[in-house]
Coordinates of C-alpha atoms and ligand atoms in Angstrom, one line a residue:
X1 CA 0.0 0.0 0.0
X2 CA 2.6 2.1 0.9
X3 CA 5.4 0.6 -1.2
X4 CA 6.0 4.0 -3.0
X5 CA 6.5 6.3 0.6
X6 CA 9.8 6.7 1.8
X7 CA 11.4 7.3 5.2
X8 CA 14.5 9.3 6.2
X9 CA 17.3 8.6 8.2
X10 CA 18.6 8.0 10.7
X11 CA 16.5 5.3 12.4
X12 CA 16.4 4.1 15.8
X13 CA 14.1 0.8 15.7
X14 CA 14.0 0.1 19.9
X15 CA 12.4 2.6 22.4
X16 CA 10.4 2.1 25.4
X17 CA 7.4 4.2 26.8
X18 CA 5.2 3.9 29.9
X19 CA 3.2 1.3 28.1
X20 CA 6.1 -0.6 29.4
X21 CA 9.5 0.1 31.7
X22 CA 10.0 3.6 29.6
X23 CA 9.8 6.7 32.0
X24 CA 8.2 8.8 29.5
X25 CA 4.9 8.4 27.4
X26 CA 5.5 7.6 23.9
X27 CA 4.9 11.2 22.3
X28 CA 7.9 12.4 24.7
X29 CA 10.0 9.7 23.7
X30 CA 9.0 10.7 19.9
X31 CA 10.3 14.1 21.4
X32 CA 13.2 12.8 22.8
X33 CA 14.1 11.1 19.7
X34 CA 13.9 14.2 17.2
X35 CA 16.0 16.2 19.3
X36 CA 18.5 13.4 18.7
X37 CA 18.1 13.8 14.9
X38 CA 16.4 10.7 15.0
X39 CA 13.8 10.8 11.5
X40 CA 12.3 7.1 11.6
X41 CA 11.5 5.2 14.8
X42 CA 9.8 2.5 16.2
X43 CA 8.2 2.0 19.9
X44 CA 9.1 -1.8 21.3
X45 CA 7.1 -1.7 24.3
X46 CA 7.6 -5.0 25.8
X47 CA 5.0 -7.3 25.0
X48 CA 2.6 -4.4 24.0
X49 CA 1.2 -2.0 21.8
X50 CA -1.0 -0.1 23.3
X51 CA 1.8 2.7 22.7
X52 CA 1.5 3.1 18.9
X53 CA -1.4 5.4 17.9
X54 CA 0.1 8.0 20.4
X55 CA 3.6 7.7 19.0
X56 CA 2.5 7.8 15.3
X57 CA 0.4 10.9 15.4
X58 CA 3.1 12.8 17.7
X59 CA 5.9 11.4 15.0
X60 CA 4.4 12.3 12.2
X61 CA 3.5 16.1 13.7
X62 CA 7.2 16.1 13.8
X63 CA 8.2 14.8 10.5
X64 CA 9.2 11.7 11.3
X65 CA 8.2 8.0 9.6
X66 CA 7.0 5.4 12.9
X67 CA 7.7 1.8 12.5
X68 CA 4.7 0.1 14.6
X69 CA 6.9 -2.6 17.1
X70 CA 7.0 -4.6 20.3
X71 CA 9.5 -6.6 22.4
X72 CA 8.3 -9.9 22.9
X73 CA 9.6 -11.6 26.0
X74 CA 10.5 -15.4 25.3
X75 CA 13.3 -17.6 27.5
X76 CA 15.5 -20.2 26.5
X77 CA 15.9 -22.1 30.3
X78 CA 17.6 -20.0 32.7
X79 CA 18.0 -16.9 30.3
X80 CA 15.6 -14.3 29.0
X81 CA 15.5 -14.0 25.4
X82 CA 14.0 -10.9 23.6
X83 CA 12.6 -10.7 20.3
X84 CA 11.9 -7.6 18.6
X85 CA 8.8 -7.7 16.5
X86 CA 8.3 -5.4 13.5
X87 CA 5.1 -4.8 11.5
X88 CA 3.1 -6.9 13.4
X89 CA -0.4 -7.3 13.0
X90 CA -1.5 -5.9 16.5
X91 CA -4.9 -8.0 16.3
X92 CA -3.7 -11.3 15.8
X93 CA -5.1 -13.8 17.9
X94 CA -2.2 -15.9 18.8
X95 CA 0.3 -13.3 19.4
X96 CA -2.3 -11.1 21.0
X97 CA -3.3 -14.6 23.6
X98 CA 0.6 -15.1 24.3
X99 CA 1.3 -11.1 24.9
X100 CA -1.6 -11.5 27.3
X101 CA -0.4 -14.3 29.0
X102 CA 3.1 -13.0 29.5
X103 CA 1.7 -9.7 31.2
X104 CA -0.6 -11.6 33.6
X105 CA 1.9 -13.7 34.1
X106 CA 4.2 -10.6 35.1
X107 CA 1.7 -9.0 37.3
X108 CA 1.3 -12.8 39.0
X109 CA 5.3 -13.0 39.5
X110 CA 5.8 -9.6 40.6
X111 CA 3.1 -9.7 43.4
X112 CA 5.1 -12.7 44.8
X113 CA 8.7 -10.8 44.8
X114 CA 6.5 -7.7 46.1
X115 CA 5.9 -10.1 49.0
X116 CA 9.0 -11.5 49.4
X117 CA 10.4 -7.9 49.3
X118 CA 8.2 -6.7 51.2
X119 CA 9.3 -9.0 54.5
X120 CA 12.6 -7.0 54.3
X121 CA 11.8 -3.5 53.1
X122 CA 9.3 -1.1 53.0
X123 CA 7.7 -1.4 50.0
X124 CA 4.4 -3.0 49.6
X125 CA 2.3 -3.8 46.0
X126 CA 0.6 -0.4 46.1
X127 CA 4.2 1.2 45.9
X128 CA 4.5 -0.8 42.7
X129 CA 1.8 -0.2 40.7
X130 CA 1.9 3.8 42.0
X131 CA 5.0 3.5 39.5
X132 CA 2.4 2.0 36.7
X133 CA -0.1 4.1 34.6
X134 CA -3.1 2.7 32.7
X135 CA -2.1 0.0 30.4
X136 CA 1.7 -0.8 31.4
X137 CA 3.6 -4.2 30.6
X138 CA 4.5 -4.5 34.9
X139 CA 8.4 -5.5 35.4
X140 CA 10.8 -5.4 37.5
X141 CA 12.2 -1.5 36.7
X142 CA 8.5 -0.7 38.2
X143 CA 9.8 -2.4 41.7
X144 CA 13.3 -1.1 41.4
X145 CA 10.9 2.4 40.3
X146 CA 9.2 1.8 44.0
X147 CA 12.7 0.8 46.1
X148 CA 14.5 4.1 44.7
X149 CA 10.5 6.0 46.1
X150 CA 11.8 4.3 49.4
X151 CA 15.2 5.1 49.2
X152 CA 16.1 1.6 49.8
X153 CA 18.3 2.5 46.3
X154 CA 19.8 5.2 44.4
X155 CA 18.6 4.4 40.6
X156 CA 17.5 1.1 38.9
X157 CA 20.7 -0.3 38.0
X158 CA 21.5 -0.8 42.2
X159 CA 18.0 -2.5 42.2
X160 CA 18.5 -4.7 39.7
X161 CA 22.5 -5.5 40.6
X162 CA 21.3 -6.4 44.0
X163 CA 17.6 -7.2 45.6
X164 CA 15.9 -7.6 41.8
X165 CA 18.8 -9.8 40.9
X166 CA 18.0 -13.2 39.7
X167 CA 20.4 -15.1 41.8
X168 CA 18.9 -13.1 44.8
X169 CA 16.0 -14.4 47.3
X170 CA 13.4 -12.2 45.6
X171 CA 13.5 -13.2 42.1
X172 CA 10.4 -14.8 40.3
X173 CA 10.4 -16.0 36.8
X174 CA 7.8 -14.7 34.6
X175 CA 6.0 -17.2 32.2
X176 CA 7.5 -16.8 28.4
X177 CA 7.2 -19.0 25.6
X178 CA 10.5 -20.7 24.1
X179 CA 12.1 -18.7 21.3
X180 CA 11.1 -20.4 18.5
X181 CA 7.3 -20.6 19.2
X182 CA 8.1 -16.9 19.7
X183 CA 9.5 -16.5 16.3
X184 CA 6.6 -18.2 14.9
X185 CA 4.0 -15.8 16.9
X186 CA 5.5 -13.2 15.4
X187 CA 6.3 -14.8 11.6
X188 CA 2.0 -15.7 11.8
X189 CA 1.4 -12.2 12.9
X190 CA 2.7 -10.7 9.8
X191 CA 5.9 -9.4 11.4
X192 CA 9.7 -9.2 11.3
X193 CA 11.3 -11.2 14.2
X194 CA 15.1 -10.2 15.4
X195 CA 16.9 -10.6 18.2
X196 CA 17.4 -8.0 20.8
X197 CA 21.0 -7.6 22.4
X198 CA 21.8 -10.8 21.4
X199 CA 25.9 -10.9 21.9
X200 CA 24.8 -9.7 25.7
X201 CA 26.6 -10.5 29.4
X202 CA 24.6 -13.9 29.1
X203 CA 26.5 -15.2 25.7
X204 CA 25.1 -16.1 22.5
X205 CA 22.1 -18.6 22.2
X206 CA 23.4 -21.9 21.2
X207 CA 23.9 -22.4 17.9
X208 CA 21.3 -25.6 17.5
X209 CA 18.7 -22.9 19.0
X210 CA 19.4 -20.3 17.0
X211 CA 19.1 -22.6 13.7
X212 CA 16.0 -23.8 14.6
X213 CA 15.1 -19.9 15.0
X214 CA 16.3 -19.1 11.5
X215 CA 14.5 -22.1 10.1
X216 CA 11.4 -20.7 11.6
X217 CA 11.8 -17.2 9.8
X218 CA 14.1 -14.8 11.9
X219 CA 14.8 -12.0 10.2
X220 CA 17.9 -11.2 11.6
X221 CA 19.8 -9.6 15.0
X222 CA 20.1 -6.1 16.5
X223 CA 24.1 -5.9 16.5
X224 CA 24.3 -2.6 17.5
X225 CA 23.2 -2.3 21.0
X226 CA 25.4 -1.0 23.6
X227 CA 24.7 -4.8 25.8
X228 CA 26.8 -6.6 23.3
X229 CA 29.9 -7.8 23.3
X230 CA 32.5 -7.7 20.8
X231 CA 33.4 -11.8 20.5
X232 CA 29.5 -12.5 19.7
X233 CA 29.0 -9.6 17.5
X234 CA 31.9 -10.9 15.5
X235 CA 30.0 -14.1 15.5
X236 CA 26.2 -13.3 14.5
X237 CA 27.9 -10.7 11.9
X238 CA 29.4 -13.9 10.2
X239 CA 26.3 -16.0 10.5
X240 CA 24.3 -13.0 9.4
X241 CA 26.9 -12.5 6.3
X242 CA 26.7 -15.7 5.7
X243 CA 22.5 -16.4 5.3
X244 CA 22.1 -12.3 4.2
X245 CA 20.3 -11.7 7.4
X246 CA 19.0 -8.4 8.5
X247 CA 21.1 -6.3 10.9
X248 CA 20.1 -3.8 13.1
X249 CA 21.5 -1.0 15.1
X250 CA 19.4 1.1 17.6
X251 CA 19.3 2.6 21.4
X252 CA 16.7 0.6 23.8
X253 CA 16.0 4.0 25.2
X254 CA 13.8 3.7 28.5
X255 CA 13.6 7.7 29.5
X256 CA 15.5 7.9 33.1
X257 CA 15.5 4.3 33.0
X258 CA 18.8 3.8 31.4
X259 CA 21.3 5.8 30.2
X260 CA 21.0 4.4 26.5
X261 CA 20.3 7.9 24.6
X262 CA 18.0 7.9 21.2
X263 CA 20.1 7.6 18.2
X264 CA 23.2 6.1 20.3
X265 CA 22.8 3.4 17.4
X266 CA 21.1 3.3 14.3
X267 CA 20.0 0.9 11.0
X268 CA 21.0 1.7 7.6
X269 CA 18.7 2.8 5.0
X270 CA 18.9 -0.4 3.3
X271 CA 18.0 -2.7 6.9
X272 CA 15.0 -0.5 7.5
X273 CA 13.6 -0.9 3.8
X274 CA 14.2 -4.6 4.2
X275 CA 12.2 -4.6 7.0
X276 CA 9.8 -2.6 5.4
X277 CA 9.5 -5.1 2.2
X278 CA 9.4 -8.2 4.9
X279 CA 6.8 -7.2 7.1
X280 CA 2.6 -7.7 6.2
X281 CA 0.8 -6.9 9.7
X282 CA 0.8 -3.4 9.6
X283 CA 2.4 -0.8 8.0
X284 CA 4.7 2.0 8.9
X285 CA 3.0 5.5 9.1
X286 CA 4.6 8.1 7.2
X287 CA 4.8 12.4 7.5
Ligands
AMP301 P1 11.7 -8.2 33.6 O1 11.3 -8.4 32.2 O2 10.5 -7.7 34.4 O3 12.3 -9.3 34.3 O4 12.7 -7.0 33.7 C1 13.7 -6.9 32.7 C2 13.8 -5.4 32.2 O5 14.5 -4.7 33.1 C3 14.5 -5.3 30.8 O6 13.5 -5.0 29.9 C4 15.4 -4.2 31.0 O7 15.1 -3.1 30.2 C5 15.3 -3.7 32.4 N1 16.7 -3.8 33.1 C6 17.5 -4.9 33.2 N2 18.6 -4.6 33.8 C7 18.5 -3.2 34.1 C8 19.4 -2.3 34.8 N3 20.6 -2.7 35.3 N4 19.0 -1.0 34.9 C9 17.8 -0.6 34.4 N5 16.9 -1.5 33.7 C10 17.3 -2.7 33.6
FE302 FE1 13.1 -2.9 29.2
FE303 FE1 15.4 -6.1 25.9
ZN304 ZN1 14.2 -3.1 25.0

């Protein structure tokens, strides 16, 4: 529908709002973005997107082109796995039955480490979701949100190096699928699966794991992401060479959250209309 529209550089294709564990609604982190020189961007709320229409009406009052996304949360046993979804279609049934079990399943776990926490420190559910708004995928930077409201901590980064850690006594796993089914969810939704961070502190998936991911359609891996490491970055780059796989660059910007700034990385010109030809589920919104 669109094919003939065209965006502009630069593009930063991963930034969160207070649909999720951003600190600013998405029409301030649009703001935030254009004062980086960012032109096209796309809101990855995890396992949301209740963030879009606001971001695409305050991007395209600006100038800019909005990529319609999410951050699917999957797990490969002990380690958390995130998959960026592009161009999803926001109504389909599967993805929108797993996104809903995943956020239940996060409100479920994080009542139990609000217990748990709450044995030891002065923070109790209601400080939690006072760090929530309408909507909100609830995770752990709302607790570590609540402990630095208590002063227990200085910022979220102490919260999560400490009490939120997952070797610690508080931690709770949330529920999230494997992630190949998650590929799939996202492949039958229309969209454009890639990894998030995936040369991260944790290592690289194993290779049988990610095969059976490429076999299911992933699209490719976000290499530039301040998380990863130079070793697997050398590695996914060769695999990616190797099977012409999509490569992305772009900032996970959370607001206060982190200190990742909009634009810190970006995608080519030529990644972004890749993604654009890939993806069926929806369509970018243009100026
Ligand atoms: P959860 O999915 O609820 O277990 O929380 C994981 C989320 O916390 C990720 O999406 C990260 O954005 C965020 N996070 C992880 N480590 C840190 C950190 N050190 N500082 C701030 N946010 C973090
Ligand atoms: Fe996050
Ligand atoms: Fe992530
Ligand atoms: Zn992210």
């Amino acid at each position: 529908m669109n094919s003939g529209r065209r965006f502009e550089g630069p593009s930063d294709l991963h930034l969160h709002s207070t649909y999720s564990d951003g600190t600013e609604p998405p029409a301030e982190v649009v703001a935030a973005a254009h004062r980086h020189g960012v032109r096209t961007l796309a809101l990855t709320d995890h396992d949301t997107t209740t963030g879009w229409a606001e971001a695409a009406s305050a991007a395209t009052s600006l100038g800019m082109t909005f990529l319609p996304g999410m951050e699917l949360s999957a797990r490969h046993e002990w380690r958390s796995v995130h998959l960026l979804a592009y161009l999803i279609d926001p109504d389909d049934r599967a993805l929108r039955a797993m996104t809903d079990r995943i956020r239940s399943s996060r409100v479920d776990r994080a009542r139990i480490m609000a217990e748990r926490i709450g044995r030891d420190y002065d923070v109790a559910w209601e400080d939690i979701l006072a760090q929530t708004s309408a909507g909100t995928t609830l995770g752990r930077p709302h607790i570590a949100d609540a402990l630095v409201a208590a002063g227990v901590v200085r910022d979220r980064g102490e919260a999560f190096a400490g009490i939120l850690s997952p070797a610690g006594d508080y931690y709770v796993d949330l529920y999230a699928p494997d992630p190949v089914s998650a590929v799939e969810l996202v492949v039958g939704a229309g969209g454009v699966p890639i990894i998030a961070h995936p040369a991260g502190r944790a290592g690289l998936l194993p290779n049988a794991v990610l095969r059976r991911m490429l076999d299911a359609g992933l699209a490719g891996f976000e290499l530039g992401h301040r998380e990863n490491l130079a070793p697997g970055i050398r590695t996914l780059r060769g695999i990616a060479d190797q099977r012409g796989l999509i490569v992305t660059g772009s900032s996970d910007y959370h607001g206060l959250g982190k200190p990742n700034e909009p634009g810190e990385n970006t995608t080519s010109d030529a990644n972004v209309a890749r993604i654009i030809a890939a993806g069926s589920g929806s369509e970018p919104v243009y100026p």
